PDB file of C-alpha atoms in Angstrom:
ATOM      1  CA  GLY Q1043     105.093  89.995 106.460  1.00  0.00           C
ATOM      2  CA  ASP Q1044     103.684  92.991 104.665  1.00  0.00           C
ATOM      3  CA  SER Q1045     104.283  96.257 106.489  1.00  0.00           C
ATOM      4  CA  VAL Q1046     104.817  99.995 106.179  1.00  0.00           C
ATOM      5  CA  THR Q1047     107.474 102.128 107.815  1.00  0.00           C
ATOM      6  CA  GLN Q1048     107.008 105.834 108.324  1.00  0.00           C
ATOM      7  CA  MET Q1049     109.504 108.505 109.263  1.00  0.00           C
ATOM      8  CA  GLU Q1050     109.487 109.253 112.958  1.00  0.00           C
ATOM      9  CA  GLY Q1051     107.894 112.478 114.061  1.00  0.00           C
ATOM     10  CA  PRO Q1052     107.001 114.903 115.236  1.00  0.00           C
ATOM     11  CA  VAL Q1053     107.430 117.308 112.363  1.00  0.00           C
ATOM     12  CA  THR Q1054     107.089 121.031 113.035  1.00  0.00           C
ATOM     13  CA  LEU Q1055     106.908 123.499 110.152  1.00  0.00           C
ATOM     14  CA  SER Q1056     106.043 127.097 109.579  1.00  0.00           C
ATOM     15  CA  GLU Q1057     103.060 127.990 107.440  1.00  0.00           C
ATOM     16  CA  GLU Q1058     103.787 127.822 103.678  1.00  0.00           C
ATOM     17  CA  ALA Q1059     106.759 125.480 104.159  1.00  0.00           C
ATOM     18  CA  PHE Q1060     107.260 122.361 102.030  1.00  0.00           C
ATOM     19  CA  LEU Q1061     106.263 119.051 103.599  1.00  0.00           C
ATOM     20  CA  THR Q1062     107.611 115.558 103.006  1.00  0.00           C
ATOM     21  CA  ILE Q1063     106.635 112.566 105.129  1.00  0.00           C
ATOM     22  CA  ASN Q1064     108.441 109.395 104.118  1.00  0.00           C
ATOM     23  CA  CYS Q1065     106.763 106.011 103.838  1.00  0.00           C
ATOM     24  CA  THR Q1066     108.323 102.793 102.623  1.00  0.00           C
ATOM     25  CA  TYR Q1067     106.617  99.447 102.355  1.00  0.00           C
ATOM     26  CA  THR Q1068     107.384  95.756 102.308  1.00  0.00           C
ATOM     27  CA  ALA Q1069     104.909  93.613 100.402  1.00  0.00           C
ATOM     28  CA  THR Q1070     104.530  90.659  98.136  1.00  0.00           C
ATOM     29  CA  GLY Q1071     103.194  91.903  94.851  1.00  0.00           C
ATOM     30  CA  TYR Q1072     102.033  95.451  94.266  1.00  0.00           C
ATOM     31  CA  PRO Q1073      99.310  96.413  96.681  1.00  0.00           C
ATOM     32  CA  SER Q1074      97.400  99.680  96.736  1.00  0.00           C
ATOM     33  CA  LEU Q1075      98.837 102.272  99.067  1.00  0.00           C
ATOM     34  CA  PHE Q1076      96.970 104.790 101.197  1.00  0.00           C
ATOM     35  CA  TRP Q1077      97.552 107.896 103.247  1.00  0.00           C
ATOM     36  CA  TYR Q1078      95.111 108.585 106.077  1.00  0.00           C
ATOM     37  CA  VAL Q1079      94.895 111.731 108.201  1.00  0.00           C
ATOM     38  CA  GLN Q1080      93.711 111.998 111.805  1.00  0.00           C
ATOM     39  CA  TYR Q1081      92.786 115.400 113.188  1.00  0.00           C
ATOM     40  CA  PRO Q1082      92.861 115.866 116.977  1.00  0.00           C
ATOM     41  CA  GLY Q1083      90.184 113.838 118.739  1.00  0.00           C
ATOM     42  CA  GLU Q1084      88.879 112.332 115.516  1.00  0.00           C
ATOM     43  CA  GLY Q1085      89.003 109.047 113.635  1.00  0.00           C
ATOM     44  CA  LEU Q1086      91.012 108.489 110.472  1.00  0.00           C
ATOM     45  CA  GLN Q1087      90.023 109.923 107.105  1.00  0.00           C
ATOM     46  CA  LEU Q1088      91.299 108.714 103.753  1.00  0.00           C
ATOM     47  CA  LEU Q1089      93.497 111.454 102.324  1.00  0.00           C
ATOM     48  CA  LEU Q1090      94.667 109.885  99.074  1.00  0.00           C
ATOM     49  CA  LYS Q1091      95.484 106.564  97.453  1.00  0.00           C
ATOM     50  CA  ALA Q1092      97.294 104.932  94.558  1.00  0.00           C
ATOM     51  CA  THR Q1093      96.339 101.541  93.215  1.00  0.00           C
ATOM     52  CA  LYS Q1094      99.321 100.670  91.017  1.00  0.00           C
ATOM     53  CA  ALA Q1095     102.945 101.494  90.414  1.00  0.00           C
ATOM     54  CA  ASP Q1096     103.698 105.001  89.097  1.00  0.00           C
ATOM     55  CA  ASP Q1097     100.212 106.220  90.040  1.00  0.00           C
ATOM     56  CA  LYS Q1098     100.050 109.584  91.769  1.00  0.00           C
ATOM     57  CA  GLY Q1099      97.369 110.127  94.368  1.00  0.00           C
ATOM     58  CA  SER Q1100      96.372 113.696  95.198  1.00  0.00           C
ATOM     59  CA  ASN Q1101      93.898 115.536  97.408  1.00  0.00           C
ATOM     60  CA  LYS Q1102      93.722 118.898  99.188  1.00  0.00           C
ATOM     61  CA  GLY Q1103      97.129 119.888  97.807  1.00  0.00           C
ATOM     62  CA  PHE Q1104      98.797 116.706  99.057  1.00  0.00           C
ATOM     63  CA  GLU Q1105     100.441 114.271  96.632  1.00  0.00           C
ATOM     64  CA  ALA Q1106     102.114 110.886  96.809  1.00  0.00           C
ATOM     65  CA  THR Q1107     103.608 108.792  94.009  1.00  0.00           C
ATOM     66  CA  TYR Q1108     103.708 104.994  94.156  1.00  0.00           C
ATOM     67  CA  ARG Q1109     107.321 104.064  93.343  1.00  0.00           C
ATOM     68  CA  LYS Q1110     107.957 100.339  93.139  1.00  0.00           C
ATOM     69  CA  GLU Q1111     111.688 100.796  92.431  1.00  0.00           C
ATOM     70  CA  THR Q1112     112.212 102.335  95.850  1.00  0.00           C
ATOM     71  CA  THR Q1113     109.123 100.717  97.484  1.00  0.00           C
ATOM     72  CA  SER Q1114     108.064 104.163  98.619  1.00  0.00           C
ATOM     73  CA  PHE Q1115     104.942 106.317  98.833  1.00  0.00           C
ATOM     74  CA  HIS Q1116     106.142 109.612 100.271  1.00  0.00           C
ATOM     75  CA  LEU Q1117     103.570 112.284 101.115  1.00  0.00           C
ATOM     76  CA  GLU Q1118     104.277 115.827  99.936  1.00  0.00           C
ATOM     77  CA  LYS Q1119     102.661 119.246 100.030  1.00  0.00           C
ATOM     78  CA  GLY Q1120     104.141 122.372  98.573  1.00  0.00           C
ATOM     79  CA  SER Q1121     102.757 124.872 101.079  1.00  0.00           C
ATOM     80  CA  VAL Q1122     101.333 123.698 104.382  1.00  0.00           C
ATOM     81  CA  GLN Q1123      98.685 125.524 106.391  1.00  0.00           C
ATOM     82  CA  VAL Q1124      97.939 125.609 110.094  1.00  0.00           C
ATOM     83  CA  SER Q1125      94.829 123.538 109.357  1.00  0.00           C
ATOM     84  CA  ASP Q1126      97.056 120.680 108.101  1.00  0.00           C
ATOM     85  CA  SER Q1127      98.207 120.023 111.661  1.00  0.00           C
ATOM     86  CA  ALA Q1128      97.280 116.384 112.247  1.00  0.00           C
ATOM     87  CA  VAL Q1129      98.715 112.874 112.382  1.00  0.00           C
ATOM     88  CA  TYR Q1130      99.361 111.191 109.029  1.00  0.00           C
ATOM     89  CA  PHE Q1131      99.328 107.415 108.542  1.00  0.00           C
ATOM     90  CA  CYS Q1132     100.607 105.373 105.642  1.00  0.00           C
ATOM     91  CA  ALA Q1133      98.743 102.087 105.071  1.00  0.00           C
ATOM     92  CA  LEU Q1134      98.534  99.096 102.790  1.00  0.00           C
ATOM     93  CA  PRO Q1135      96.082  96.188 102.519  1.00  0.00           C
ATOM     94  CA  LEU Q1136      97.074  92.742 103.704  1.00  0.00           C
ATOM     95  CA  ILE Q1137      95.867  90.211 101.192  1.00  0.00           C
ATOM     96  CA  PRO Q1138      94.456  87.303 103.200  1.00  0.00           C
ATOM     97  CA  THR Q1139      96.087  83.949 103.469  1.00  0.00           C
ATOM     98  CA  GLN Q1140      93.835  80.992 103.975  1.00  0.00           C
ATOM     99  CA  GLY Q1141      91.258  81.818 106.602  1.00  0.00           C
ATOM    100  CA  GLY Q1142      92.334  85.415 107.011  1.00  0.00           C
ATOM    101  CA  SER Q1143      90.527  88.619 106.126  1.00  0.00           C
ATOM    102  CA  GLU Q1144      91.528  91.442 103.874  1.00  0.00           C
ATOM    103  CA  LYS Q1145      92.465  94.359 106.106  1.00  0.00           C
ATOM    104  CA  LEU Q1146      94.650  97.439 106.293  1.00  0.00           C
ATOM    105  CA  VAL Q1147      97.945  97.599 108.168  1.00  0.00           C
ATOM    106  CA  PHE Q1148      99.096 101.044 109.284  1.00  0.00           C
ATOM    107  CA  GLY Q1149     102.362 102.752 110.013  1.00  0.00           C
ATOM    108  CA  LYS Q1150     102.933 104.327 113.424  1.00  0.00           C
ATOM    109  CA  GLY Q1151     101.932 107.760 112.211  1.00  0.00           C
ATOM    110  CA  THR Q1152     103.741 111.076 111.856  1.00  0.00           C
ATOM    111  CA  LYS Q1153     102.484 114.063 113.813  1.00  0.00           C
ATOM    112  CA  LEU Q1154     102.639 117.332 111.904  1.00  0.00           C
ATOM    113  CA  THR Q1155     102.364 120.709 113.608  1.00  0.00           C
ATOM    114  CA  VAL Q1156     102.188 123.816 111.454  1.00  0.00           C
ATOM    115  CA  ASN Q1157     102.820 127.137 113.175  1.00  0.00           C
ATOM    116  CA  PRO Q1158     101.531 130.468 111.873  1.00  0.00           C
TER     117      PRO Q1158
ATOM    118  CA  ASP R1043      74.189 108.343 104.880  1.00  0.00           C
ATOM    119  CA  THR R1044      75.773 109.776 108.001  1.00  0.00           C
ATOM    120  CA  GLY R1045      78.999 107.798 107.848  1.00  0.00           C
ATOM    121  CA  VAL R1046      80.230 105.444 110.538  1.00  0.00           C
ATOM    122  CA  SER R1047      78.946 106.364 114.005  1.00  0.00           C
ATOM    123  CA  GLN R1048      80.499 105.336 117.295  1.00  0.00           C
ATOM    124  CA  ASP R1049      79.084 105.743 120.763  1.00  0.00           C
ATOM    125  CA  PRO R1050      80.154 106.917 123.255  1.00  0.00           C
ATOM    126  CA  ARG R1051      82.922 109.289 122.144  1.00  0.00           C
ATOM    127  CA  HIS R1052      84.576 109.123 125.548  1.00  0.00           C
ATOM    128  CA  LYS R1053      84.348 106.657 128.391  1.00  0.00           C
ATOM    129  CA  ILE R1054      86.058 106.828 131.767  1.00  0.00           C
ATOM    130  CA  THR R1055      85.736 103.720 133.880  1.00  0.00           C
ATOM    131  CA  LYS R1056      87.251 102.254 137.000  1.00  0.00           C
ATOM    132  CA  ARG R1057      89.531  99.284 136.738  1.00  0.00           C
ATOM    133  CA  GLY R1058      87.598  96.040 136.925  1.00  0.00           C
ATOM    134  CA  GLN R1059      84.386  97.437 135.445  1.00  0.00           C
ATOM    135  CA  ASN R1060      82.831  96.250 132.191  1.00  0.00           C
ATOM    136  CA  VAL R1061      82.337  98.599 129.260  1.00  0.00           C
ATOM    137  CA  THR R1062      80.499  98.286 125.961  1.00  0.00           C
ATOM    138  CA  PHE R1063      80.979 100.359 122.818  1.00  0.00           C
ATOM    139  CA  ARG R1064      78.686 100.576 119.838  1.00  0.00           C
ATOM    140  CA  CYS R1065      79.414 101.077 116.149  1.00  0.00           C
ATOM    141  CA  ASP R1066      76.873 101.801 113.410  1.00  0.00           C
ATOM    142  CA  PRO R1067      78.494 101.295 109.995  1.00  0.00           C
ATOM    143  CA  ILE R1068      77.432 102.812 106.708  1.00  0.00           C
ATOM    144  CA  SER R1069      74.179 101.017 105.948  1.00  0.00           C
ATOM    145  CA  GLU R1070      75.222  99.303 102.720  1.00  0.00           C
ATOM    146  CA  HIS R1071      78.598  98.140 104.072  1.00  0.00           C
ATOM    147  CA  ASN R1072      78.671  94.465 104.972  1.00  0.00           C
ATOM    148  CA  ARG R1073      82.251  94.460 106.267  1.00  0.00           C
ATOM    149  CA  LEU R1074      83.012  95.882 109.712  1.00  0.00           C
ATOM    150  CA  TYR R1075      86.354  96.167 111.493  1.00  0.00           C
ATOM    151  CA  TRP R1076      87.457  97.075 115.012  1.00  0.00           C
ATOM    152  CA  TYR R1077      90.889  98.550 115.645  1.00  0.00           C
ATOM    153  CA  ARG R1078      92.676  99.780 118.744  1.00  0.00           C
ATOM    154  CA  GLN R1079      94.966 102.787 118.760  1.00  0.00           C
ATOM    155  CA  THR R1080      97.238 103.597 121.676  1.00  0.00           C
ATOM    156  CA  LEU R1081      99.003 106.911 122.142  1.00  0.00           C
ATOM    157  CA  GLY R1082     101.614 107.553 119.486  1.00  0.00           C
ATOM    158  CA  GLN R1083     100.847 104.370 117.574  1.00  0.00           C
ATOM    159  CA  GLY R1084      98.969 103.453 114.446  1.00  0.00           C
ATOM    160  CA  PRO R1085      95.697 101.530 114.587  1.00  0.00           C
ATOM    161  CA  GLU R1086      96.039  97.807 115.310  1.00  0.00           C
ATOM    162  CA  PHE R1087      93.536  95.287 113.984  1.00  0.00           C
ATOM    163  CA  LEU R1088      91.276  93.606 116.553  1.00  0.00           C
ATOM    164  CA  THR R1089      88.490  91.830 114.706  1.00  0.00           C
ATOM    165  CA  TYR R1090      86.507  91.644 111.458  1.00  0.00           C
ATOM    166  CA  PHE R1091      82.872  90.876 110.622  1.00  0.00           C
ATOM    167  CA  GLN R1092      81.358  90.028 107.293  1.00  0.00           C
ATOM    168  CA  ASN R1093      77.640  90.528 107.772  1.00  0.00           C
ATOM    169  CA  GLU R1094      76.903  88.917 111.160  1.00  0.00           C
ATOM    170  CA  ALA R1095      79.800  86.452 111.041  1.00  0.00           C
ATOM    171  CA  GLN R1096      82.964  87.231 112.986  1.00  0.00           C
ATOM    172  CA  LEU R1097      85.581  85.882 110.599  1.00  0.00           C
ATOM    173  CA  GLU R1098      88.826  86.874 112.242  1.00  0.00           C
ATOM    174  CA  LYS R1099      90.106  87.858 115.674  1.00  0.00           C
ATOM    175  CA  SER R1100      93.553  89.205 116.430  1.00  0.00           C
ATOM    176  CA  ARG R1101      95.719  87.764 119.152  1.00  0.00           C
ATOM    177  CA  LEU R1102      95.375  91.228 120.723  1.00  0.00           C
ATOM    178  CA  LEU R1103      91.774  90.331 121.519  1.00  0.00           C
ATOM    179  CA  SER R1104      92.081  88.615 124.894  1.00  0.00           C
ATOM    180  CA  ASP R1105      89.328  86.554 126.488  1.00  0.00           C
ATOM    181  CA  ARG R1106      88.084  89.707 128.212  1.00  0.00           C
ATOM    182  CA  PHE R1107      87.098  91.180 124.863  1.00  0.00           C
ATOM    183  CA  SER R1108      84.033  90.127 122.924  1.00  0.00           C
ATOM    184  CA  ALA R1109      82.446  91.588 119.823  1.00  0.00           C
ATOM    185  CA  GLU R1110      79.111  90.960 118.194  1.00  0.00           C
ATOM    186  CA  ARG R1111      77.261  92.084 115.128  1.00  0.00           C
ATOM    187  CA  PRO R1112      73.702  90.795 115.407  1.00  0.00           C
ATOM    188  CA  LYS R1113      71.744  90.867 112.163  1.00  0.00           C
ATOM    189  CA  GLY R1114      74.753  92.210 110.323  1.00  0.00           C
ATOM    190  CA  SER R1115      74.010  95.818 111.181  1.00  0.00           C
ATOM    191  CA  PHE R1116      75.494  97.599 114.204  1.00  0.00           C
ATOM    192  CA  SER R1117      78.297  96.040 116.225  1.00  0.00           C
ATOM    193  CA  THR R1118      79.245  96.099 119.891  1.00  0.00           C
ATOM    194  CA  LEU R1119      82.628  95.634 121.512  1.00  0.00           C
ATOM    195  CA  GLU R1120      82.609  94.672 125.187  1.00  0.00           C
ATOM    196  CA  ILE R1121      85.580  94.667 127.515  1.00  0.00           C
ATOM    197  CA  GLN R1122      85.137  92.818 130.800  1.00  0.00           C
ATOM    198  CA  ARG R1123      87.160  93.494 133.928  1.00  0.00           C
ATOM    199  CA  THR R1124      88.927  96.459 132.397  1.00  0.00           C
ATOM    200  CA  GLU R1125      92.613  97.033 133.063  1.00  0.00           C
ATOM    201  CA  GLN R1126      94.653 100.210 132.768  1.00  0.00           C
ATOM    202  CA  GLY R1127      96.354  98.761 129.705  1.00  0.00           C
ATOM    203  CA  ASP R1128      92.992  98.801 127.932  1.00  0.00           C
ATOM    204  CA  SER R1129      93.095 102.610 127.824  1.00  0.00           C
ATOM    205  CA  ALA R1130      93.122 103.469 124.139  1.00  0.00           C
ATOM    206  CA  MET R1131      91.061 104.790 121.252  1.00  0.00           C
ATOM    207  CA  TYR R1132      88.797 102.079 119.824  1.00  0.00           C
ATOM    208  CA  LEU R1133      88.082 102.648 116.161  1.00  0.00           C
ATOM    209  CA  CYS R1134      85.385 101.093 114.025  1.00  0.00           C
ATOM    210  CA  ALA R1135      85.569 101.013 110.231  1.00  0.00           C
ATOM    211  CA  SER R1136      83.375  99.644 107.487  1.00  0.00           C
ATOM    212  CA  SER R1137      83.755  98.738 103.845  1.00  0.00           C
ATOM    213  CA  SER R1138      81.391  97.654 101.144  1.00  0.00           C
ATOM    214  CA  ARG R1139      83.143  94.658  99.583  1.00  0.00           C
ATOM    215  CA  VAL R1140      86.400  92.893  99.079  1.00  0.00           C
ATOM    216  CA  ALA R1141      87.607  96.216  97.667  1.00  0.00           C
ATOM    217  CA  VAL R1142      89.548  97.107 100.783  1.00  0.00           C
ATOM    218  CA  ARG R1143      92.598  96.775  98.591  1.00  0.00           C
ATOM    219  CA  ASN R1144      91.348  99.527  96.284  1.00  0.00           C
ATOM    220  CA  TYR R1145      89.138 101.717  98.416  1.00  0.00           C
ATOM    221  CA  GLY R1146      90.283 101.327 101.993  1.00  0.00           C
ATOM    222  CA  TYR R1147      87.834 101.881 104.830  1.00  0.00           C
ATOM    223  CA  THR R1148      85.524 104.529 106.221  1.00  0.00           C
ATOM    224  CA  PHE R1149      86.323 105.093 109.878  1.00  0.00           C
ATOM    225  CA  GLY R1150      84.184 106.353 112.710  1.00  0.00           C
ATOM    226  CA  SER R1151      85.385 109.028 115.115  1.00  0.00           C
ATOM    227  CA  GLY R1152      86.348 106.464 117.702  1.00  0.00           C
ATOM    228  CA  THR R1153      85.639 105.835 121.372  1.00  0.00           C
ATOM    229  CA  ARG R1154      88.364 106.968 123.738  1.00  0.00           C
ATOM    230  CA  LEU R1155      88.518 104.715 126.798  1.00  0.00           C
ATOM    231  CA  THR R1156      90.309 105.769 129.953  1.00  0.00           C
ATOM    232  CA  VAL R1157      90.629 103.204 132.736  1.00  0.00           C
ATOM    233  CA  VAL R1158      91.461 104.737 136.115  1.00  0.00           C
TER     234      VAL R1158
END
């Protein structure tokens, strides 16, 4: 079935370092792809999205490009800050089969810690 | 619009007790989802409401779990005879239409349940 696979964490970086968090997906067709962020003790917030192949989503200095050739949606940031410390989740929507509902399926998450 | 609200934020209960959580979605959203998130994992789908109708339940939702959404507004999730394995973050999310595939969800901050 449709799914996403994220790189295992945790990831620890120094401030101003370059960040890449890998996400690959398995899906029938070309679904939208999402990155969510979860700060400590909080729920998930939508960080960015891309709705079709070759689209680039961006927000708060983060970027991800939807690449259908490699079925990937890797998250990148050129210079991380301490405030970026959080857990990052890749997600895609499951298109319902008969009787099902349209819903998001999430990767396991990658914990990022940025040290000053 | 204050976003998706969940209450309580934290709940500690003794094994065998019943607990109930509440979710107030964004007022114009007719789709409401419950997810469960255990430590180090991504959110896992539990159940989905469209207006007041519960249209899908995951196999994760045992007979001890019940969810309601009277009048298509707020929703409650009840767990009877809690077990230690029920300890998790319970997340509520809402969406406005079948545009989950393009817009994703808005999540609440979650209710963290600890069963002792």
